[in-house]
PDB file of C-alpha atoms in Angstrom:
ATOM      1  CA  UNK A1229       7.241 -20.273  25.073  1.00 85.00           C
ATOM      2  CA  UNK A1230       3.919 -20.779  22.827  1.00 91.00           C
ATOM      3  CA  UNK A1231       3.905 -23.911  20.723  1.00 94.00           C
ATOM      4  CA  UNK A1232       1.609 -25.411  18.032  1.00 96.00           C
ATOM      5  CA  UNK A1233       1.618 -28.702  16.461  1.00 96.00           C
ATOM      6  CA  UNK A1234      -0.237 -30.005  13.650  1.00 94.00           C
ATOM      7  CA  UNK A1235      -0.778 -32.745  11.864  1.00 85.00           C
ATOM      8  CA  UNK A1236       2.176 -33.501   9.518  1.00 83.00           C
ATOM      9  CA  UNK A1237       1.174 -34.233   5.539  1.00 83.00           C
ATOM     10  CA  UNK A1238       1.051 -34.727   3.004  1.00 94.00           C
ATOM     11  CA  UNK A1239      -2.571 -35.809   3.192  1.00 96.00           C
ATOM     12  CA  UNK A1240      -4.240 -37.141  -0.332  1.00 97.00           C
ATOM     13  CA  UNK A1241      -7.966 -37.472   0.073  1.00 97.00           C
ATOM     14  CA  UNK A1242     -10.720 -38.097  -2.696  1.00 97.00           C
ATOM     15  CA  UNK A1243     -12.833 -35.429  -3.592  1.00 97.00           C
ATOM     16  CA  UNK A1244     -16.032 -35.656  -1.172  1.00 96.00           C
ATOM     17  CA  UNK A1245     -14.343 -37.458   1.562  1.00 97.00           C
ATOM     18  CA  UNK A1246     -14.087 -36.196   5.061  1.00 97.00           C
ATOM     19  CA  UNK A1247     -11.139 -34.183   6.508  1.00 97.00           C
ATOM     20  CA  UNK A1248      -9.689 -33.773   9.783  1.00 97.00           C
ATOM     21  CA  UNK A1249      -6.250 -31.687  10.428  1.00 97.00           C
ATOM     22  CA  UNK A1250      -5.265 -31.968  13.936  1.00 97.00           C
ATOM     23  CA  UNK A1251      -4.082 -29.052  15.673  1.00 97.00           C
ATOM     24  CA  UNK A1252      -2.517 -28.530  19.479  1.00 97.00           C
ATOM     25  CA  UNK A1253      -1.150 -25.735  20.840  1.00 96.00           C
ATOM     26  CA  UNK A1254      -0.025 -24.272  24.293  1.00 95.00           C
ATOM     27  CA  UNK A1255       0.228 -21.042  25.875  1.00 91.00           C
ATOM     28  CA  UNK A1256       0.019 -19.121  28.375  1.00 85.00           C
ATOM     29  CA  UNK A1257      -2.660 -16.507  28.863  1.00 82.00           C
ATOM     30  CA  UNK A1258      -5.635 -16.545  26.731  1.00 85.00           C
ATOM     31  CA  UNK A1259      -4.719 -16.737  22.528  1.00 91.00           C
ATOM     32  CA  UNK A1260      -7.008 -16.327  19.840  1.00 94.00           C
ATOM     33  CA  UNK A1261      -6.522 -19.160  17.178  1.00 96.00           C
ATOM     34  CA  UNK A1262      -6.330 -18.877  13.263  1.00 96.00           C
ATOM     35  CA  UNK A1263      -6.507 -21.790  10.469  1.00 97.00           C
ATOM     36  CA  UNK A1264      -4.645 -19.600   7.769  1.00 96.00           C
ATOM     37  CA  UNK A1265      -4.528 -21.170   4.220  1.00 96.00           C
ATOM     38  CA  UNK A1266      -2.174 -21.087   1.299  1.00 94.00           C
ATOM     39  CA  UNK A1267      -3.359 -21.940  -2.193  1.00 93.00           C
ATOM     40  CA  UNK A1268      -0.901 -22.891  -4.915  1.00 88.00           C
ATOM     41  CA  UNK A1269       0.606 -19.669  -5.939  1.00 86.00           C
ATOM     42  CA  UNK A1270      -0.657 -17.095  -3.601  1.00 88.00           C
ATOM     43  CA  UNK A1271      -0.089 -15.633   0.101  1.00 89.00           C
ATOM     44  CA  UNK A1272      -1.087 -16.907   3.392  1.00 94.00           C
ATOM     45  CA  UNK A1273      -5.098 -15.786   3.613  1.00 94.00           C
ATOM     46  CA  UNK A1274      -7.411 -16.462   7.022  1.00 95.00           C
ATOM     47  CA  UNK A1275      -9.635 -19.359   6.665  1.00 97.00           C
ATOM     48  CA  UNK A1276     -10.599 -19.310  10.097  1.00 97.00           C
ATOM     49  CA  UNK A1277     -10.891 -18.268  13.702  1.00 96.00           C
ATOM     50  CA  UNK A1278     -11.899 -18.540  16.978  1.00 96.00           C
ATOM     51  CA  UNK A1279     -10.856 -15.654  19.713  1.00 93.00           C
ATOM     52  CA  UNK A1280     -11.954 -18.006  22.984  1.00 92.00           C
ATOM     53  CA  UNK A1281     -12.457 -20.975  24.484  1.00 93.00           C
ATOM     54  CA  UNK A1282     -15.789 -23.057  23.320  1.00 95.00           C
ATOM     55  CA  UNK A1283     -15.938 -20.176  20.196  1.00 96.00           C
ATOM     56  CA  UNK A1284     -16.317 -22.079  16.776  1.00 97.00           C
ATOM     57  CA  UNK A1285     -14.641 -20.890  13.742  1.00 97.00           C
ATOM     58  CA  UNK A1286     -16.500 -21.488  10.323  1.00 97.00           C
ATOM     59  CA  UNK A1287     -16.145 -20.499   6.521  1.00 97.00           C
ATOM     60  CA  UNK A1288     -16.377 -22.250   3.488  1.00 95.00           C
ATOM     61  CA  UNK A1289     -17.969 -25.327   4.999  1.00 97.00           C
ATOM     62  CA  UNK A1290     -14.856 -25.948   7.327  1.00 98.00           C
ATOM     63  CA  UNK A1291     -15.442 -25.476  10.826  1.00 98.00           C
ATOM     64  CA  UNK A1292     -12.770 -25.659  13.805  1.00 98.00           C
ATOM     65  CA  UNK A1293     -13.507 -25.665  17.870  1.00 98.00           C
ATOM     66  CA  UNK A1294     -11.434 -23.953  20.315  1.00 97.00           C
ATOM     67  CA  UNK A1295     -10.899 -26.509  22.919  1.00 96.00           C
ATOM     68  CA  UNK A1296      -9.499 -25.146  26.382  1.00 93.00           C
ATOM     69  CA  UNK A1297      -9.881 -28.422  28.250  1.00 93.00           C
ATOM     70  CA  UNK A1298      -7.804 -30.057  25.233  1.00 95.00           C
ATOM     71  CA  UNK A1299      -5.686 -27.278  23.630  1.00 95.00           C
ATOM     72  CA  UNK A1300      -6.916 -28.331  20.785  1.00 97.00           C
ATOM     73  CA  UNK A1301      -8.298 -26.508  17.473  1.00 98.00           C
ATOM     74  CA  UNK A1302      -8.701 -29.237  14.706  1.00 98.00           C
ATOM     75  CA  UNK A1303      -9.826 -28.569  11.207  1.00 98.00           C
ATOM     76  CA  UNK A1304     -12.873 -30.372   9.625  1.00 98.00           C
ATOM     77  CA  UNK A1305     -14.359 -30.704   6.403  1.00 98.00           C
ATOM     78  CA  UNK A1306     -17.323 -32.996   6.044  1.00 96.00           C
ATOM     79  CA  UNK A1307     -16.815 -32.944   1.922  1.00 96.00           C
ATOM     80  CA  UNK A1308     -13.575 -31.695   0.526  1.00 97.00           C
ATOM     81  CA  UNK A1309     -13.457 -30.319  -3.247  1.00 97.00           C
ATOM     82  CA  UNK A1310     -10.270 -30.616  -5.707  1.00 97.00           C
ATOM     83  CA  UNK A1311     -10.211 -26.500  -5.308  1.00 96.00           C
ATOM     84  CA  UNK A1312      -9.285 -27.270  -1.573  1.00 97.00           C
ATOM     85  CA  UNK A1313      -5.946 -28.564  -2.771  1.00 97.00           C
ATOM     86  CA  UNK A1314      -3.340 -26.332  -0.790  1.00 96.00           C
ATOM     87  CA  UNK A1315      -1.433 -25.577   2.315  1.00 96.00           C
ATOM     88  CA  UNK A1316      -3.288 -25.280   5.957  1.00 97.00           C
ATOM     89  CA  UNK A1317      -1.318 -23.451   8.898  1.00 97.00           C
ATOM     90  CA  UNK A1318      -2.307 -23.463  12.351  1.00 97.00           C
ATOM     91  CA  UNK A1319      -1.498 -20.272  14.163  1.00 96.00           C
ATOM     92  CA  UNK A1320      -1.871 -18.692  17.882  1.00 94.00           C
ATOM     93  CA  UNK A1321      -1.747 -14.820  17.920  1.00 91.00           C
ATOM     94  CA  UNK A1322      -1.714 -13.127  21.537  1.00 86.00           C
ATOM     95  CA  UNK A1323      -2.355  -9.522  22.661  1.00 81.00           C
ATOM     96  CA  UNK A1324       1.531  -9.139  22.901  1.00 76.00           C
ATOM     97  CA  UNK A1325       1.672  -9.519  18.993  1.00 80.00           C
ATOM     98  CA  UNK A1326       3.771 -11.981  19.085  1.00 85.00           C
ATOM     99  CA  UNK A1327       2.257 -15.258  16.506  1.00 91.00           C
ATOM    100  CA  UNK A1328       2.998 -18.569  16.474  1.00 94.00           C
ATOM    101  CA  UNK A1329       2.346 -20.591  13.710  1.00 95.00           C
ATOM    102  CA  UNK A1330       2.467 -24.827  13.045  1.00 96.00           C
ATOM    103  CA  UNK A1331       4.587 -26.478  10.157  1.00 94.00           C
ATOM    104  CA  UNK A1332       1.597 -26.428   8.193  1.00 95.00           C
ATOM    105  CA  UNK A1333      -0.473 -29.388   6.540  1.00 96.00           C
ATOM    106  CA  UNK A1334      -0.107 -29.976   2.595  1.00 96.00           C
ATOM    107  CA  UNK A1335      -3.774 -31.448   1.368  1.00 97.00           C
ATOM    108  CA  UNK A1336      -4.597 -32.769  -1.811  1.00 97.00           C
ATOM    109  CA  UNK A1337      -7.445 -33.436  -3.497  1.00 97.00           C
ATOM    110  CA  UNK A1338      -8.106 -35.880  -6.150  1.00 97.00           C
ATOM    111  CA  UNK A1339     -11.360 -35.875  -8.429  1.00 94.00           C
TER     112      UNK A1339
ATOM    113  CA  UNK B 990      -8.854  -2.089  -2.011  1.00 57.00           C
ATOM    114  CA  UNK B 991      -4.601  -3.009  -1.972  1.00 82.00           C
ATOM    115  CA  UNK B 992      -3.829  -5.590  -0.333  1.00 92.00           C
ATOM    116  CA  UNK B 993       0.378  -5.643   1.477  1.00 95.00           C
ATOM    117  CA  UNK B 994       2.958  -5.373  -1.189  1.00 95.00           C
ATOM    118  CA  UNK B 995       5.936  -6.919  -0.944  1.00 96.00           C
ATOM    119  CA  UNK B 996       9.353  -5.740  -2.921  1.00 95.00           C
ATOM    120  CA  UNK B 997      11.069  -7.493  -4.308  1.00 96.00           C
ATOM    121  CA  UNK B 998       9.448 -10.335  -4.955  1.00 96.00           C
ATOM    122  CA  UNK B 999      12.855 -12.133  -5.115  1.00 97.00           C
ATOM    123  CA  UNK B1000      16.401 -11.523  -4.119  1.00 97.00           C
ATOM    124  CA  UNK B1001      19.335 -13.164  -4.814  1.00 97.00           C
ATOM    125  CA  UNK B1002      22.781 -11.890  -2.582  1.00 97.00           C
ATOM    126  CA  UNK B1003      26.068 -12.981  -2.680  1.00 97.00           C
ATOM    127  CA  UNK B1004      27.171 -13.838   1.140  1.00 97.00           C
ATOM    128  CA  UNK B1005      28.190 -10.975   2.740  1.00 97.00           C
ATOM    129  CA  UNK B1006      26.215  -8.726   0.671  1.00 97.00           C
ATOM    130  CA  UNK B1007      23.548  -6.259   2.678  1.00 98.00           C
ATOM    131  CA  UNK B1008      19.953  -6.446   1.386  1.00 98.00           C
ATOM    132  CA  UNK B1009      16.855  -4.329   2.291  1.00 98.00           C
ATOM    133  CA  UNK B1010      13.160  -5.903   1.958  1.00 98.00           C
ATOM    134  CA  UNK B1011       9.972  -3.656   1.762  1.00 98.00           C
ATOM    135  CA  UNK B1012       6.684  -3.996   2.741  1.00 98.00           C
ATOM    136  CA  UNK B1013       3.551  -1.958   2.426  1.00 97.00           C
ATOM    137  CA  UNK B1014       0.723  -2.842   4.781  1.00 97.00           C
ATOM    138  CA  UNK B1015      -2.418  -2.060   4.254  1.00 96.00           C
ATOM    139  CA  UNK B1016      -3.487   1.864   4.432  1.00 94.00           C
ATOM    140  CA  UNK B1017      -4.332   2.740   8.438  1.00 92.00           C
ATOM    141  CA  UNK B1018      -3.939  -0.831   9.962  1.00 94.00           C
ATOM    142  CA  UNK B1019      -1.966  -0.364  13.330  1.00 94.00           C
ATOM    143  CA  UNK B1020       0.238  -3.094  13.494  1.00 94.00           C
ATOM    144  CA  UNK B1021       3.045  -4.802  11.181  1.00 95.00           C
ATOM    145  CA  UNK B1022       4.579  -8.138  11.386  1.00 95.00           C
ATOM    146  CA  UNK B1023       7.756  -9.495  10.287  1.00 97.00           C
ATOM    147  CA  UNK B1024       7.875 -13.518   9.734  1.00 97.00           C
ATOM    148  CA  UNK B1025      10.458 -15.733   7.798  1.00 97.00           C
ATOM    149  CA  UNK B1026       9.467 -19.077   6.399  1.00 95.00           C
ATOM    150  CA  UNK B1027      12.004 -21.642   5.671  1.00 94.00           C
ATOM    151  CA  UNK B1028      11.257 -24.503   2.952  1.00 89.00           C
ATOM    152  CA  UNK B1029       8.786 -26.849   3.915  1.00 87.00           C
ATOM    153  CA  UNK B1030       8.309 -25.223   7.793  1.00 91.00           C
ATOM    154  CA  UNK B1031       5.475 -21.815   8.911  1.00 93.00           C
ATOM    155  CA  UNK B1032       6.200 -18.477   9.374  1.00 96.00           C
ATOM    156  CA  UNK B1033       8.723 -17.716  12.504  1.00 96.00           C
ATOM    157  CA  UNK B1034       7.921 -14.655  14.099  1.00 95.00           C
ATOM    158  CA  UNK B1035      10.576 -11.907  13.509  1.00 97.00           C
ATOM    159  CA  UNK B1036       9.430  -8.481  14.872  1.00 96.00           C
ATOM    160  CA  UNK B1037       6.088  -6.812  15.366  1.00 93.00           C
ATOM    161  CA  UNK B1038       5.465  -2.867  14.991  1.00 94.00           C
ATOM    162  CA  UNK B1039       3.019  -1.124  16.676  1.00 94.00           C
ATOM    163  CA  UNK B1040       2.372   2.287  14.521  1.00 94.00           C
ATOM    164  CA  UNK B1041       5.982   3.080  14.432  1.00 95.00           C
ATOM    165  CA  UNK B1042       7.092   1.278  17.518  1.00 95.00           C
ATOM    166  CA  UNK B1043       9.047  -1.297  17.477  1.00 95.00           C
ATOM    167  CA  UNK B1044       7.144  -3.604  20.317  1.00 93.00           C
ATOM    168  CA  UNK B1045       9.198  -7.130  20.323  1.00 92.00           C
ATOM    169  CA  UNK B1046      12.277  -8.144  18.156  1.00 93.00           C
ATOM    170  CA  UNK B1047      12.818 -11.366  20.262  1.00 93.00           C
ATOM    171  CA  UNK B1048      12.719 -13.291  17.005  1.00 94.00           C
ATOM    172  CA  UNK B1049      15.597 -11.629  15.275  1.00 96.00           C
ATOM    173  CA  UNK B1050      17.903 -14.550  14.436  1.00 94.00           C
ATOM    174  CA  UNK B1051      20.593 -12.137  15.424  1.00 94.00           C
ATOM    175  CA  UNK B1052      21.945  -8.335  15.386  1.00 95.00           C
ATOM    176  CA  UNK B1053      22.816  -8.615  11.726  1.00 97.00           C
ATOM    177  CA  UNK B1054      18.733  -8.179  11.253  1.00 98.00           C
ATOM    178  CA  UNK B1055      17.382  -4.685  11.468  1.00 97.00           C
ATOM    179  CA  UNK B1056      13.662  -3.657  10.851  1.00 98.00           C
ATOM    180  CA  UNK B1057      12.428   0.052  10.813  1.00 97.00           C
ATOM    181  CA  UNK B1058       8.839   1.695  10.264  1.00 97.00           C
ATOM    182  CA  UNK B1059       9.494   5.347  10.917  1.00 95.00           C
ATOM    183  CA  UNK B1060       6.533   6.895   9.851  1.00 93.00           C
ATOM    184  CA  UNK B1061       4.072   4.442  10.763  1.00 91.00           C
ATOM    185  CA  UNK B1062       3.073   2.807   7.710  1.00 94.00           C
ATOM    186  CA  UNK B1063       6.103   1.550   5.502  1.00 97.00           C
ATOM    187  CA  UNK B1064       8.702  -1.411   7.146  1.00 98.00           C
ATOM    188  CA  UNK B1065      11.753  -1.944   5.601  1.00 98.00           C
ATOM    189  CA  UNK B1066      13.571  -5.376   7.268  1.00 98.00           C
ATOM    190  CA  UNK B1067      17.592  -4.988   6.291  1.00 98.00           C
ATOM    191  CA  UNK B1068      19.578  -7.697   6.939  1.00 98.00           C
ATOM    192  CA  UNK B1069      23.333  -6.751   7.123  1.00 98.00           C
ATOM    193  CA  UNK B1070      26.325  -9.153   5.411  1.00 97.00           C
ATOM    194  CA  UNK B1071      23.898 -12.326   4.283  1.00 97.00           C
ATOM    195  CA  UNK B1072      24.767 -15.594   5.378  1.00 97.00           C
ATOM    196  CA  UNK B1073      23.390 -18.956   3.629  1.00 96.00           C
ATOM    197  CA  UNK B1074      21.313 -19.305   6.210  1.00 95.00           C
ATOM    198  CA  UNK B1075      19.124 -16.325   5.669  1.00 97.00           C
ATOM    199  CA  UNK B1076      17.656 -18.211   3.005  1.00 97.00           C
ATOM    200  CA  UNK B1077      14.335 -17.626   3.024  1.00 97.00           C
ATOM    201  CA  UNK B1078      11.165 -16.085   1.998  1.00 97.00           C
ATOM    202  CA  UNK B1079      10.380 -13.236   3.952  1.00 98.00           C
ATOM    203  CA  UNK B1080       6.663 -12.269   4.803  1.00 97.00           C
ATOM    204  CA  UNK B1081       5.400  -9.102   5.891  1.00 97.00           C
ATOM    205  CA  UNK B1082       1.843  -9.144   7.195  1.00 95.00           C
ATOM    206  CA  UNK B1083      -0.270  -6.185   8.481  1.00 95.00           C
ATOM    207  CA  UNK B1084      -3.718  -5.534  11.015  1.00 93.00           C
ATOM    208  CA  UNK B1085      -5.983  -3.222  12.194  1.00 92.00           C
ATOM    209  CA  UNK B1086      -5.760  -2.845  15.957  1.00 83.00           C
ATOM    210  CA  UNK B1087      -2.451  -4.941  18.272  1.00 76.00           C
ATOM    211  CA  UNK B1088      -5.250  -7.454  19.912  1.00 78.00           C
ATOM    212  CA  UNK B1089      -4.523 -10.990  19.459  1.00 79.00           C
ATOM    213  CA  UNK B1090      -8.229 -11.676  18.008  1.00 83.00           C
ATOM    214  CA  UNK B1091      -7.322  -9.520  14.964  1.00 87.00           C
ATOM    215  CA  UNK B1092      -6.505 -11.268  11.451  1.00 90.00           C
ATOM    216  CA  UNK B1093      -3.471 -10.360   9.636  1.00 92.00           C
ATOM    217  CA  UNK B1094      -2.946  -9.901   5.866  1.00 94.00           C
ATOM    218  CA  UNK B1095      -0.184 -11.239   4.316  1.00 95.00           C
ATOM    219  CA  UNK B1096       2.208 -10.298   1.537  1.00 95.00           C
ATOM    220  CA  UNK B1097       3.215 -11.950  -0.944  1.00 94.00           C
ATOM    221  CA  UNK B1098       6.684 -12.435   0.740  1.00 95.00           C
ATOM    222  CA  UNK B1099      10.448 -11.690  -0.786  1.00 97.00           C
ATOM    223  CA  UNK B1100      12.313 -14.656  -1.576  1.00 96.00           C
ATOM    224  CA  UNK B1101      15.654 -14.173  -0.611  1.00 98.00           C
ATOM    225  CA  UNK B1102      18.992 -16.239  -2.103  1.00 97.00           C
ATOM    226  CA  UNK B1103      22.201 -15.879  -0.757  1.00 97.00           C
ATOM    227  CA  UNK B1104      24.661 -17.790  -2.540  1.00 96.00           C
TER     228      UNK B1104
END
């Protein structure tokens, strides 16, 4: 079956540095991959996403790469703020519906 | 506009008990999503609805689990004589269309206590 992995946290970084959250997946067929984020005390919202190979995700000043030839779809931030301070999930969703989803990355962010 | 409501927010059950979680997608999205997130882990994949069809339950933990949309819009997931390990919170999440490229909105989940 489908599979992601991610980076496991917690991961305490100083406001302005630079972030990377790894992310791997595999699957078969052709998934469209979502960095879904979870701030302290609310849902699960999209950050992200890319719906094919090469495609480059982008919002907020993070930025992710679908990477066929890697199965890869890591996470960067060239300057992270306190206010990103929360939970990061990498997902796969495919046409049949059914998601997968990684054990998600905790980030902090100290001033 | 509404976002997916959840209800209720939080659930306690003795074991053996029956309990019945709601959700509320958003108004005219297609497809509905079932997931349950254990402490510390992401969302496992339950069931997924298409309109009111039930497309894939391969991720019911077992036949004690029972999900329903009958009309299309409103899920209910029922989950019959609890267990400890149901322990959980529950998250309901809704899109427009069934393709894999769509985003999907989450609820607030149910958290759900058996004791």
């Amino acid at each position: 079956g489908n599979s992601v992995t991610q980076m496991e946290g917690p991961v305490t970084l100083s406001e302005e540095a630079f972030l990377t959250i790894n992310c791997t997946y595999t699957a078969t067929g052709y998934p469209s991959l979502f960095w879904y984020v979870q701030y302290p005390g609310e849902g699960l919202q999209l950050l992200l996403k890319a719906t094919k190979a090469d495609d480059k995700g982008s919002n907020k000043g993070f930025e992710a790469t679908y990477r066929k030839e890697t199965t890869s779809f890591h996470l960067e931030k060239g300057s992270v703020q306190v206010s990103d301070s929360a939970v990061y999930f990498c997902a796969l969703h495919t046409n049949a519906g059914k998601s997968t989803f990684g054990d998600g990355t905790t980030l902090t962010v100290k001033p | 506009g509404a976002g997916v409501s959840q209800s209720p927010r939080y659930k306690v059950a003795k074991r053996g008990q029956d309990v019945a979680l709601r959700c509320d997608p958003i108004s005219g999205h297609v497809s509905l999503f079932w997931y349950q997130q254990a402490l510390g882990q992401g969302p496992e994949f339950l069931t997924y609805f298409q309109n009111e069809a039930q497309l894939d339950k391969s991720g019911l933990p077992s036949d004690r689990f029972f999900a329903e949309r009958p009309e299309g819009s409103v899920s209910t997931l029922k989950i019959q004589r609890t267990q400890q390990e149901d322990s959980a919170v529950y998250l309901c999440a809704s899109s427009t269309g069934g393709a894999g490229s769509d985003t999907q909105y989450f609820g607030p989940g149910t958290r759900l206590t058996v004791l």
